[in-house]
CSV table of C-alpha atoms in Angstrom, one decimal:
chain,number,residue,atom,x,y,z
A,1,MET,CA,-8.1,69.4,-3.2
A,2,GLU,CA,-9.5,66.7,-5.5
A,3,ASP,CA,-8.1,63.2,-5.6
A,4,TYR,CA,-7.0,62.4,-9.2
A,5,ARG,CA,-5.7,58.9,-8.5
A,6,ALA,CA,-7.3,56.0,-10.3
A,7,PRO,CA,-9.6,53.7,-8.2
A,8,MET,CA,-7.7,50.8,-6.6
A,9,GLU,CA,-9.5,47.7,-5.4
A,10,HIS,CA,-8.0,46.2,-2.3
A,11,GLN,CA,-8.5,42.6,-1.4
A,12,TRP,CA,-6.9,40.6,1.5
A,13,SER,CA,-4.9,37.6,0.3
A,14,PRO,CA,-4.5,34.4,2.3
A,15,TYR,CA,-1.1,33.8,0.7
A,16,SER,CA,2.2,35.6,0.8
A,17,TRP,CA,5.5,34.9,-0.9
A,18,ASN,CA,8.4,34.2,1.4
A,19,GLY,CA,11.1,33.5,-1.2
A,20,GLY,CA,13.6,30.7,-1.0
A,21,THR,CA,15.2,28.5,-3.6
A,22,ILE,CA,15.6,24.7,-3.5
A,23,LEU,CA,17.6,22.4,-5.7
A,24,ALA,CA,18.1,18.6,-5.8
A,25,VAL,CA,20.4,16.3,-7.9
A,26,ALA,CA,20.3,12.5,-8.0
A,27,GLY,CA,23.4,10.4,-8.5
A,28,GLU,CA,23.9,6.7,-9.0
A,29,ASP,CA,23.8,5.8,-5.3
A,30,PHE,CA,23.3,9.2,-3.6
A,31,ALA,CA,21.1,12.3,-3.8
A,32,VAL,CA,21.9,15.9,-2.9
A,33,ILE,CA,19.3,18.5,-1.9
A,34,ALA,CA,20.0,22.1,-1.0
A,35,SER,CA,18.2,25.2,-0.1
A,36,ASP,CA,19.1,28.8,0.7
A,37,THR,CA,18.4,29.9,4.3
A,38,ARG,CA,16.8,33.4,3.8
A,39,LEU,CA,13.2,34.0,4.8
A,40,SER,CA,11.8,37.2,3.4
A,41,GLU,CA,8.6,39.1,2.5
A,42,GLY,CA,8.9,41.9,-0.1
A,43,PHE,CA,12.1,43.9,0.6
A,44,GLN,CA,12.2,42.7,4.2
A,45,ILE,CA,14.3,39.9,5.5
A,46,TYR,CA,12.6,38.0,8.4
A,47,THR,CA,15.6,35.8,9.1
A,48,ARG,CA,18.9,34.7,7.5
A,49,ASP,CA,18.7,31.2,9.1
A,50,SER,CA,15.5,29.5,7.9
A,51,PRO,CA,16.5,26.4,5.8
A,52,LYS,CA,13.8,25.0,3.5
A,53,THR,CA,14.8,21.4,3.7
A,54,TYR,CA,13.1,19.0,6.1
A,55,LYS,CA,14.3,15.5,6.9
A,56,MET,CA,11.6,12.9,6.4
A,57,SER,CA,13.6,9.7,7.1
A,58,ASP,CA,17.1,8.3,6.8
A,59,THR,CA,16.5,8.0,3.1
A,60,ALA,CA,14.4,11.0,2.2
A,61,VAL,CA,14.7,14.8,2.6
A,62,LEU,CA,11.9,17.2,1.4
A,63,GLY,CA,12.6,20.7,0.2
A,64,CYS,CA,9.7,23.0,0.5
A,65,SER,CA,9.5,26.7,-0.5
A,66,GLY,CA,6.9,29.4,-1.3
A,67,PHE,CA,4.5,30.6,1.3
A,68,HIS,CA,6.0,29.7,4.7
A,69,GLY,CA,2.7,29.3,6.4
A,70,ASP,CA,1.7,26.5,4.0
A,71,VAL,CA,5.2,25.1,4.2
A,72,LEU,CA,5.0,24.6,7.9
A,73,THR,CA,1.4,23.2,7.8
A,74,LEU,CA,2.3,20.8,4.9
A,75,ILE,CA,5.3,19.5,6.8
A,76,LYS,CA,3.1,18.9,9.9
A,77,VAL,CA,0.6,17.0,7.8
A,78,ILE,CA,3.2,14.8,6.2
A,79,GLU,CA,4.9,14.1,9.4
A,80,ALA,CA,1.6,13.1,11.0
A,81,GLN,CA,0.9,10.7,8.2
A,82,GLN,CA,4.4,9.3,8.4
A,83,LYS,CA,3.9,8.6,12.1
A,84,ILE,CA,0.7,6.7,11.4
A,85,TYR,CA,2.4,4.6,8.7
A,86,ARG,CA,5.4,3.8,11.1
A,87,HIS,CA,3.0,2.7,13.8
A,88,THR,CA,0.9,0.6,11.5
A,89,HIS,CA,3.7,-1.0,9.4
A,90,GLN,CA,6.8,-0.9,11.7
A,91,LYS,CA,8.9,0.6,8.9
A,92,ASP,CA,9.6,3.9,7.2
A,93,LEU,CA,7.9,5.1,4.0
A,94,SER,CA,10.0,4.5,0.9
A,95,CYS,CA,10.8,7.5,-1.3
A,96,GLU,CA,8.3,6.4,-4.0
A,97,SER,CA,5.5,6.0,-1.5
A,98,LEU,CA,6.3,9.3,0.2
A,99,ALA,CA,6.1,11.0,-3.2
A,100,GLN,CA,2.7,9.5,-4.0
A,101,LEU,CA,1.5,10.4,-0.5
A,102,LEU,CA,2.6,14.0,-0.9
A,103,ALA,CA,0.9,14.2,-4.3
A,104,THR,CA,-2.4,13.0,-2.7
A,105,ILE,CA,-2.1,15.5,0.2
A,106,LEU,CA,-1.4,18.4,-2.2
A,107,TYR,CA,-4.4,17.4,-4.5
A,108,SER,CA,-6.7,17.2,-1.5
A,109,ARG,CA,-6.4,21.0,-1.5
A,110,ARG,CA,-7.0,21.4,-5.2
A,111,PHE,CA,-9.4,24.2,-4.7
A,112,PHE,CA,-7.4,26.1,-2.0
A,113,PRO,CA,-3.9,25.0,-2.7
A,114,TYR,CA,-0.8,24.7,-0.5
A,115,TYR,CA,1.3,27.5,-2.0
A,116,THR,CA,4.4,25.4,-1.9
A,117,TYR,CA,7.0,24.2,-4.4
A,118,ASN,CA,8.2,20.8,-3.3
A,119,ILE,CA,11.2,18.7,-4.2
A,120,LEU,CA,11.8,15.3,-2.6
A,121,ALA,CA,15.2,13.7,-2.8
A,122,GLY,CA,16.6,10.5,-1.4
A,123,LEU,CA,17.3,6.9,-2.2
A,124,ASP,CA,14.7,4.6,-3.8
A,125,LYS,CA,13.8,1.1,-2.7
A,126,LYS,CA,16.7,-0.2,-4.7
A,127,GLY,CA,19.2,2.2,-3.2
A,128,LYS,CA,19.5,4.4,-6.3
A,129,GLY,CA,19.4,8.2,-6.0
A,130,CYS,CA,16.0,9.8,-6.8
A,131,VAL,CA,14.5,13.2,-7.1
A,132,TYR,CA,10.7,13.9,-7.3
A,133,SER,CA,9.5,17.4,-8.1
A,134,PHE,CA,5.9,18.7,-7.6
A,135,ASP,CA,3.7,21.5,-8.5
A,136,PRO,CA,1.5,23.2,-5.9
A,137,VAL,CA,-1.5,20.8,-6.6
A,138,GLY,CA,0.4,17.6,-6.6
A,139,SER,CA,1.5,16.9,-10.2
A,140,TYR,CA,4.8,15.1,-9.9
A,141,ASP,CA,7.5,13.3,-11.8
A,142,ARG,CA,10.8,11.5,-11.1
A,143,GLU,CA,13.8,13.3,-12.5
A,144,MET,CA,17.6,13.4,-12.2
A,145,TYR,CA,17.7,17.0,-11.1
A,146,ARG,CA,15.4,19.9,-10.5
A,147,ALA,CA,15.5,23.5,-9.2
A,148,GLY,CA,12.5,25.0,-7.5
A,149,GLY,CA,11.3,28.2,-5.8
A,150,SER,CA,12.4,31.7,-6.3
A,151,ALA,CA,15.5,31.4,-8.5
A,152,ALA,CA,14.4,28.2,-10.3
A,153,ALA,CA,14.3,29.8,-13.7
A,154,MET,CA,17.9,30.9,-13.3
A,155,LEU,CA,19.2,27.5,-12.0
A,156,GLN,CA,17.3,25.0,-14.1
A,157,PRO,CA,18.9,25.9,-17.5
A,158,LEU,CA,22.3,25.8,-15.9
A,159,LEU,CA,21.7,22.3,-14.5
A,160,ASP,CA,20.4,21.2,-18.0
A,161,ASN,CA,23.8,22.2,-19.3
A,162,GLN,CA,26.0,21.0,-16.5
A,163,VAL,CA,24.3,17.8,-15.2
A,164,ALA,CA,22.6,16.5,-18.3
A,165,LEU,CA,25.2,18.0,-20.6
A,166,LYS,CA,22.5,19.4,-22.9
A,167,ASN,CA,23.6,21.5,-25.9
A,168,GLN,CA,27.2,20.6,-25.5
A,169,ALA,CA,28.9,18.9,-28.4
A,170,GLY,CA,31.5,16.2,-28.1
A,171,VAL,CA,31.6,16.0,-24.3
A,172,GLU,CA,32.1,12.7,-22.5
A,173,LYS,CA,29.5,11.8,-20.0
A,174,GLU,CA,31.2,10.9,-16.7
A,175,PRO,CA,29.2,9.5,-13.8
A,176,LEU,CA,28.4,12.3,-11.3
A,177,THR,CA,30.3,12.0,-8.0
A,178,ILE,CA,29.2,13.4,-4.7
A,179,ASP,CA,32.0,16.0,-4.6
A,180,LYS,CA,31.2,17.3,-8.1
A,181,ALA,CA,27.5,17.5,-7.3
A,182,VAL,CA,28.2,19.5,-4.1
A,183,SER,CA,30.6,21.9,-5.8
A,184,LEU,CA,28.1,22.4,-8.6
A,185,VAL,CA,25.3,23.1,-6.2
A,186,THR,CA,27.5,25.6,-4.3
A,187,ASP,CA,28.4,27.4,-7.5
A,188,VAL,CA,24.8,27.7,-8.8
A,189,PHE,CA,23.5,29.0,-5.5
A,190,THR,CA,26.3,31.6,-5.4
A,191,SER,CA,25.2,32.7,-8.9
A,192,ALA,CA,21.6,32.8,-7.9
A,193,ALA,CA,22.4,35.0,-4.9
A,194,GLU,CA,24.0,37.5,-7.2
A,195,ARG,CA,20.8,38.2,-9.2
A,196,ASP,CA,17.8,37.1,-7.2
A,197,ILE,CA,16.9,39.3,-4.3
A,198,TYR,CA,15.1,36.5,-2.4
A,199,THR,CA,18.1,34.1,-2.5
A,200,GLY,CA,21.1,34.6,-0.2
A,201,ASP,CA,22.5,34.5,3.3
A,202,GLY,CA,23.5,30.9,3.2
A,203,VAL,CA,22.9,27.5,1.6
A,204,LYS,CA,22.3,24.2,3.5
A,205,ILE,CA,23.2,21.1,1.5
A,206,SER,CA,22.1,17.6,2.5
A,207,ILE,CA,23.9,14.6,1.0
A,208,ILE,CA,21.9,11.4,1.3
A,209,THR,CA,23.7,8.1,1.0
A,210,ALA,CA,23.2,4.6,2.3
A,211,SER,CA,25.4,5.5,5.3
A,212,GLY,CA,23.1,8.4,6.3
A,213,ILE,CA,22.6,12.1,5.7
A,214,ASP,CA,25.6,14.5,5.7
A,215,VAL,CA,25.0,18.2,6.0
A,216,LYS,CA,27.1,21.1,4.8
A,217,GLU,CA,26.5,24.8,5.3
A,218,VAL,CA,28.0,27.4,3.0
A,219,PRO,CA,27.6,31.2,3.4
A,220,LEU,CA,26.1,33.4,0.6
A,221,ARG,CA,25.9,37.1,-0.1
A,222,ARG,CA,23.8,38.9,2.6
A,223,ASP,CA,22.6,41.8,0.4
B,1,MET,CA,-21.5,-25.2,22.9
B,2,SER,CA,-24.8,-25.2,21.0
B,3,SER,CA,-27.7,-23.6,22.8
B,4,ILE,CA,-30.7,-21.6,21.7
B,5,GLY,CA,-30.9,-18.0,22.9
B,6,THR,CA,-34.6,-17.4,22.9
B,7,GLY,CA,-35.3,-13.8,23.5
B,8,TYR,CA,-31.7,-12.6,23.2
B,9,ASP,CA,-31.0,-13.7,19.6
B,10,LEU,CA,-33.2,-11.3,17.6
B,11,SER,CA,-30.6,-8.7,16.9
B,12,ALA,CA,-26.8,-8.2,16.9
B,13,SER,CA,-27.2,-5.4,19.3
B,14,THR,CA,-28.4,-7.6,22.1
B,15,TYR,CA,-26.2,-9.5,24.6
B,16,SER,CA,-27.5,-12.7,26.3
B,17,PRO,CA,-27.2,-13.0,30.1
B,18,ASP,CA,-24.1,-15.1,29.7
B,19,GLY,CA,-22.4,-12.5,27.5
B,20,ARG,CA,-23.0,-13.9,24.0
B,21,VAL,CA,-24.2,-12.3,20.9
B,22,PHE,CA,-26.2,-15.0,19.3
B,23,GLN,CA,-26.6,-13.5,15.9
B,24,ILE,CA,-22.8,-13.7,15.4
B,25,GLU,CA,-22.9,-17.4,16.4
B,26,TYR,CA,-25.8,-18.1,14.1
B,27,ALA,CA,-23.8,-16.4,11.2
B,28,SER,CA,-21.1,-19.1,11.7
B,29,LYS,CA,-23.8,-21.8,11.2
B,30,ALA,CA,-24.2,-20.5,7.6
B,31,VAL,CA,-20.5,-21.3,7.1
B,32,GLU,CA,-20.8,-24.8,8.5
B,33,ASN,CA,-23.3,-25.7,5.8
B,34,SER,CA,-21.1,-24.6,2.9
B,35,GLY,CA,-18.7,-26.6,0.8
B,36,THR,CA,-15.3,-27.1,2.4
B,37,ALA,CA,-12.5,-24.7,1.7
B,38,ILE,CA,-8.9,-25.1,2.8
B,39,GLY,CA,-5.7,-23.0,2.7
B,40,ILE,CA,-2.1,-24.0,3.4
B,41,ARG,CA,0.8,-21.7,4.0
B,42,CYS,CA,3.8,-23.6,2.7
B,43,LYS,CA,7.5,-22.9,2.4
B,44,ASP,CA,7.3,-20.8,-0.7
B,45,GLY,CA,3.7,-19.7,-1.0
B,46,VAL,CA,0.1,-20.3,-0.2
B,47,VAL,CA,-2.4,-22.7,-1.8
B,48,PHE,CA,-6.2,-22.8,-1.8
B,49,ALA,CA,-8.6,-25.6,-2.6
B,50,VAL,CA,-12.4,-25.2,-2.6
B,51,GLU,CA,-15.1,-27.9,-2.8
B,52,LYS,CA,-17.7,-26.2,-4.9
B,53,LEU,CA,-20.9,-28.1,-4.5
B,54,ILE,CA,-23.0,-28.3,-7.6
B,55,THR,CA,-26.7,-28.5,-7.2
B,56,SER,CA,-27.7,-28.2,-10.9
B,57,LYS,CA,-26.9,-30.4,-13.9
B,58,LEU,CA,-27.0,-27.3,-16.0
B,59,HIS,CA,-24.1,-25.7,-14.1
B,60,GLU,CA,-21.4,-24.2,-16.3
B,61,PRO,CA,-17.9,-25.2,-15.1
B,62,LYS,CA,-15.7,-22.5,-13.7
B,63,SER,CA,-18.7,-20.2,-13.0
B,64,ASN,CA,-19.8,-19.1,-9.5
B,65,ARG,CA,-16.2,-19.0,-8.4
B,66,ARG,CA,-15.3,-19.1,-4.7
B,67,ILE,CA,-11.7,-18.1,-5.1
B,68,PHE,CA,-11.0,-14.5,-6.0
B,69,THR,CA,-7.9,-12.3,-6.7
B,70,ILE,CA,-7.6,-9.1,-4.7
B,71,ASP,CA,-4.9,-7.0,-6.4
B,72,LYS,CA,-2.2,-8.9,-8.1
B,73,HIS,CA,-0.5,-10.5,-5.1
B,74,ILE,CA,-3.3,-11.5,-2.8
B,75,GLY,CA,-5.8,-14.4,-3.2
B,76,MET,CA,-9.0,-15.0,-1.3
B,77,ALA,CA,-11.1,-18.1,-0.7
B,78,ALA,CA,-14.6,-17.9,0.7
B,79,ALA,CA,-16.9,-20.3,2.5
B,80,GLY,CA,-20.5,-19.6,3.7
B,81,LEU,CA,-23.0,-17.2,2.1
B,82,ILE,CA,-21.3,-16.5,-1.2
B,83,ALA,CA,-23.4,-13.4,-1.9
B,84,ASP,CA,-22.0,-11.9,1.3
B,85,SER,CA,-18.5,-12.8,0.3
B,86,ARG,CA,-18.9,-11.0,-3.0
B,87,LYS,CA,-19.4,-7.8,-1.0
B,88,ILE,CA,-16.2,-8.4,0.9
B,89,VAL,CA,-14.3,-9.1,-2.3
B,90,THR,CA,-15.3,-5.6,-3.6
B,91,ARG,CA,-14.4,-4.0,-0.3
B,92,SER,CA,-11.0,-5.8,-0.3
B,93,ARG,CA,-10.3,-4.7,-3.9
B,94,ASP,CA,-11.2,-1.1,-3.0
B,95,GLU,CA,-8.9,-1.1,0.0
B,96,ALA,CA,-6.0,-2.5,-2.0
B,97,ALA,CA,-6.6,-0.1,-4.9
B,98,ASN,CA,-6.9,2.9,-2.5
B,99,PHE,CA,-3.6,1.9,-0.8
B,100,ARG,CA,-1.9,1.8,-4.1
B,101,PHE,CA,-3.4,5.2,-5.0
B,102,THR,CA,-2.1,6.9,-1.9
B,103,LEU,CA,1.2,5.1,-1.4
B,104,ALA,CA,2.2,3.7,-4.8
B,105,GLN,CA,2.8,0.4,-3.2
B,106,PRO,CA,1.0,-3.0,-3.2
B,107,ILE,CA,-0.9,-3.4,0.1
B,108,PRO,CA,0.7,-5.7,2.6
B,109,VAL,CA,-1.8,-8.5,3.3
B,110,LYS,CA,-1.6,-8.1,7.0
B,111,HIS,CA,-2.8,-4.5,6.6
B,112,LEU,CA,-5.5,-5.5,4.2
B,113,VAL,CA,-6.8,-8.1,6.6
B,114,ASP,CA,-6.7,-5.5,9.4
B,115,ARG,CA,-8.9,-3.1,7.4
B,116,VAL,CA,-11.3,-5.8,6.2
B,117,SER,CA,-11.8,-7.4,9.6
B,118,GLY,CA,-12.7,-4.0,11.0
B,119,PHE,CA,-15.4,-3.7,8.3
B,120,VAL,CA,-16.7,-7.2,9.1
B,121,HIS,CA,-16.7,-6.4,12.8
B,122,ALA,CA,-18.6,-3.1,12.2
B,123,HIS,CA,-21.5,-5.2,10.9
B,124,THR,CA,-21.8,-6.9,14.3
B,125,LEU,CA,-22.5,-3.8,16.2
B,126,TYR,CA,-25.9,-2.7,14.9
B,127,SER,CA,-29.4,-4.1,14.7
B,128,ALA,CA,-29.9,-2.3,11.3
B,129,VAL,CA,-27.5,-4.7,9.6
B,130,ARG,CA,-26.8,-8.4,10.0
B,131,PRO,CA,-23.4,-10.0,10.5
B,132,PHE,CA,-21.7,-11.4,7.4
B,133,GLY,CA,-22.2,-15.1,6.9
B,134,PHE,CA,-18.8,-16.2,5.7
B,135,ASN,CA,-15.3,-17.2,6.6
B,136,VAL,CA,-12.8,-15.8,4.2
B,137,MET,CA,-9.1,-16.7,3.8
B,138,TYR,CA,-6.5,-14.4,2.4
B,139,GLY,CA,-3.2,-15.7,1.0
B,140,SER,CA,-0.2,-13.7,-0.3
B,141,TYR,CA,3.5,-14.1,-1.1
B,142,GLY,CA,5.1,-10.7,-0.6
B,143,SER,CA,8.2,-9.1,0.9
B,144,GLU,CA,7.5,-10.8,4.2
B,145,GLY,CA,7.2,-14.3,2.6
B,146,PRO,CA,4.1,-16.5,2.4
B,147,ARG,CA,1.2,-15.4,4.7
B,148,LEU,CA,-2.3,-16.9,5.3
B,149,TYR,CA,-5.1,-15.2,7.3
B,150,MET,CA,-8.7,-16.0,8.0
B,151,ILE,CA,-11.5,-13.6,9.0
B,152,ASP,CA,-14.7,-15.0,10.7
B,153,PRO,CA,-18.2,-13.5,11.0
B,154,SER,CA,-17.3,-11.8,14.3
B,155,GLY,CA,-14.5,-9.9,12.6
B,156,ILE,CA,-11.7,-11.8,14.3
B,157,ALA,CA,-8.6,-12.2,12.0
B,158,LEU,CA,-5.8,-14.7,12.7
B,159,GLY,CA,-2.8,-15.9,10.9
B,160,TYR,CA,-2.4,-19.6,10.1
B,161,PHE,CA,-0.1,-22.2,8.7
B,162,GLY,CA,-3.1,-24.3,7.7
B,163,CYS,CA,-6.8,-23.5,7.7
B,164,ALA,CA,-10.1,-25.3,6.9
B,165,VAL,CA,-13.7,-24.1,6.9
B,166,GLY,CA,-17.1,-25.5,5.8
B,167,LYS,CA,-18.9,-28.8,6.0
B,168,ALA,CA,-15.9,-31.1,6.5
B,169,LYS,CA,-13.6,-28.7,8.4
B,170,GLN,CA,-12.9,-31.1,11.2
B,171,ALA,CA,-11.8,-33.9,8.9
B,172,ALA,CA,-9.9,-31.5,6.7
B,173,LYS,CA,-8.1,-30.0,9.7
B,174,THR,CA,-7.1,-33.5,10.8
B,175,GLU,CA,-5.6,-34.2,7.4
B,176,ILE,CA,-3.8,-30.8,7.3
B,177,GLU,CA,-2.2,-31.5,10.7
B,178,LYS,CA,-0.7,-34.7,9.3
B,179,LEU,CA,1.3,-32.6,6.8
B,180,LYS,CA,4.6,-30.9,7.6
B,181,THR,CA,3.4,-27.7,5.9
B,182,GLN,CA,6.6,-25.7,6.5
B,183,GLU,CA,8.5,-28.3,4.5
B,184,LEU,CA,6.2,-28.5,1.5
B,185,THR,CA,6.6,-26.4,-1.6
B,186,CYS,CA,3.6,-25.0,-3.5
B,187,LYS,CA,3.9,-27.8,-6.1
B,188,ASP,CA,3.7,-30.5,-3.4
B,189,ALA,CA,1.0,-28.7,-1.4
B,190,ILE,CA,-1.3,-28.2,-4.4
B,191,ARG,CA,-1.6,-32.0,-4.8
B,192,GLU,CA,-2.1,-32.4,-1.1
B,193,VAL,CA,-5.0,-30.0,-0.8
B,194,ALA,CA,-6.6,-31.5,-3.8
B,195,LYS,CA,-6.3,-34.9,-2.2
B,196,ILE,CA,-7.8,-33.6,1.1
B,197,ILE,CA,-10.8,-32.1,-0.7
B,198,TYR,CA,-11.5,-35.4,-2.5
B,199,THR,CA,-10.9,-37.3,0.8
B,200,VAL,CA,-13.3,-35.3,2.9
B,201,HIS,CA,-16.0,-34.9,0.2
B,202,ASP,CA,-19.1,-36.7,1.3
B,203,GLU,CA,-20.2,-39.0,-1.6
B,204,VAL,CA,-23.5,-39.9,0.0
B,205,LYS,CA,-24.9,-36.5,1.1
B,206,ASP,CA,-23.4,-34.3,-1.6
B,207,LYS,CA,-23.3,-35.7,-5.1
B,208,GLU,CA,-21.4,-33.5,-7.5
B,209,PHE,CA,-18.7,-31.0,-6.8
B,210,GLU,CA,-16.2,-28.9,-8.8
B,211,LEU,CA,-12.8,-28.5,-7.4
B,212,GLU,CA,-11.2,-25.0,-7.5
B,213,LEU,CA,-7.4,-24.7,-7.0
B,214,SER,CA,-5.3,-21.6,-6.8
B,215,TRP,CA,-1.9,-20.6,-5.6
B,216,VAL,CA,0.4,-17.6,-5.0
B,217,GLY,CA,4.1,-18.0,-4.4
B,218,GLU,CA,7.6,-18.4,-5.8
B,219,VAL,CA,6.1,-20.6,-8.5
B,220,THR,CA,3.9,-17.8,-9.8
B,221,GLY,CA,6.4,-14.9,-9.2
B,222,GLY,CA,4.2,-13.6,-6.4
B,223,LEU,CA,1.0,-13.4,-8.5
B,224,HIS,CA,-2.2,-15.1,-7.4
B,225,GLN,CA,-3.5,-17.4,-10.1
B,226,PHE,CA,-5.8,-20.4,-10.7
B,227,VAL,CA,-3.4,-23.3,-11.3
B,228,PRO,CA,-2.6,-24.1,-14.9
B,229,ASP,CA,-4.6,-27.0,-16.5
B,230,ASP,CA,-1.7,-29.5,-16.4
B,231,VAL,CA,-1.1,-28.9,-12.7
B,232,PHE,CA,-4.8,-29.2,-12.1
B,233,GLU,CA,-5.1,-32.5,-13.9
B,234,ASP,CA,-2.0,-33.8,-12.1
B,235,ALA,CA,-3.4,-32.8,-8.7
B,236,VAL,CA,-6.8,-34.4,-9.4
B,237,GLN,CA,-5.2,-37.6,-10.5
B,238,TYR,CA,-3.1,-37.7,-7.4
B,239,ALA,CA,-6.2,-37.1,-5.3
B,240,LYS,CA,-8.2,-39.8,-7.1
B,241,GLU,CA,-5.5,-42.4,-6.8
B,242,ALA,CA,-5.1,-41.6,-3.1
B,243,ILE,CA,-8.8,-42.3,-2.5
B,244,LYS,CA,-8.6,-45.5,-4.5
B,245,GLU,CA,-5.8,-46.7,-2.3
B,246,SER,CA,-7.5,-45.8,0.9
B,247,ASP,CA,-10.7,-47.4,-0.4
B,248,SER,CA,-9.0,-50.6,-1.2
B,249,GLU,CA,-7.3,-50.5,2.2
B,250,ASP,CA,-10.7,-50.3,3.8
B,251,GLU,CA,-11.9,-53.2,1.8
B,252,LEU,CA,-9.0,-55.3,2.9
């Protein structure tokens, strides 16, 4: 029998997409960063317990999602450079410097990028909450809040409305407290898990303050 | 400790039988013939003074500087072969800029000195290049407070409270040791260093000189700058009066 199918060109790809959503919010003197814990490829789930946040120091946590192979390598490279800095300067990298360093590392692979979506959250040199978000080749900006990864497009508009109070008439802007930030983060992740197949299983929330890093784990839909 | 090293002194890649590399020692001789430069680390900053010897009547004032700014917060004073020191200025500025580029942070002067001294040392390892013929001093007022370092032609870098290089370094060192550097502010120290330069300047052997004064500290908000004209005039006057007094003491 003849084959009437259209010709398909196959090509091996060095990348794959392992899902995962990350989110960070900066307050006056704290920062909150969260990620879901599902690791998947296509319709398969590799594991329900793979958080995408990595502690860099007592004042900085990096959220890193996209292609898990590049995530692991990138974390290795950053941690190696941190080690050198600590040995040379007898102190930790500040959030601002860590952001610049990450941007340099990402751009060094401009022509074979790290397929990662990064968000760095923590306290700046003056003790104020900060969030830095990056694209895969190192373009970065400091912001008050940012969603990244799989369900970013679903979460970002919600944060615009709830954190920055955009498109809301006559609402009083109150300073964001840690409890409000955490409950907001929990709510948005629950919503994302409803509609995004890559997001679910659980969410790990890191709360960074001058007294250290507090961690909360909240379960999510497992379907 | 002066001795000639006939046979073992033709290249920096040769040791003498008593374990010396003569080329490096000869490089220091270049510094000994240059105009004096001094640096003092005081309570709230670092001050530099350089005796810039002028050989030509057509010399334009404030040209051929021997004090440089490396990034906003670090100053550098050079003695020895000035052409060599220009190269190290460029290198230092590159290191500082590169540090800012990767870490969004001004370079700590200790780290800069570490990097530059490695570069200077590298030039003592091969016969294809010659060692640098300078001593350079770095001064800064950063988060760790005031800091003063000096790098010599061998690549050794040390931290100092007071430092003198060039023709009259012995005399200048003696004068610096008379001061209580840790109790001086930049405003006091700038007058003292001007005075020391005027005191140690040899009127007989070297006729004209131009004084260069710079500082970095609390008084400049952490920026390295040449001192303002009024401070300069005041320091020079203080220096000249001090010489007159000591001259008249000698006469008595």
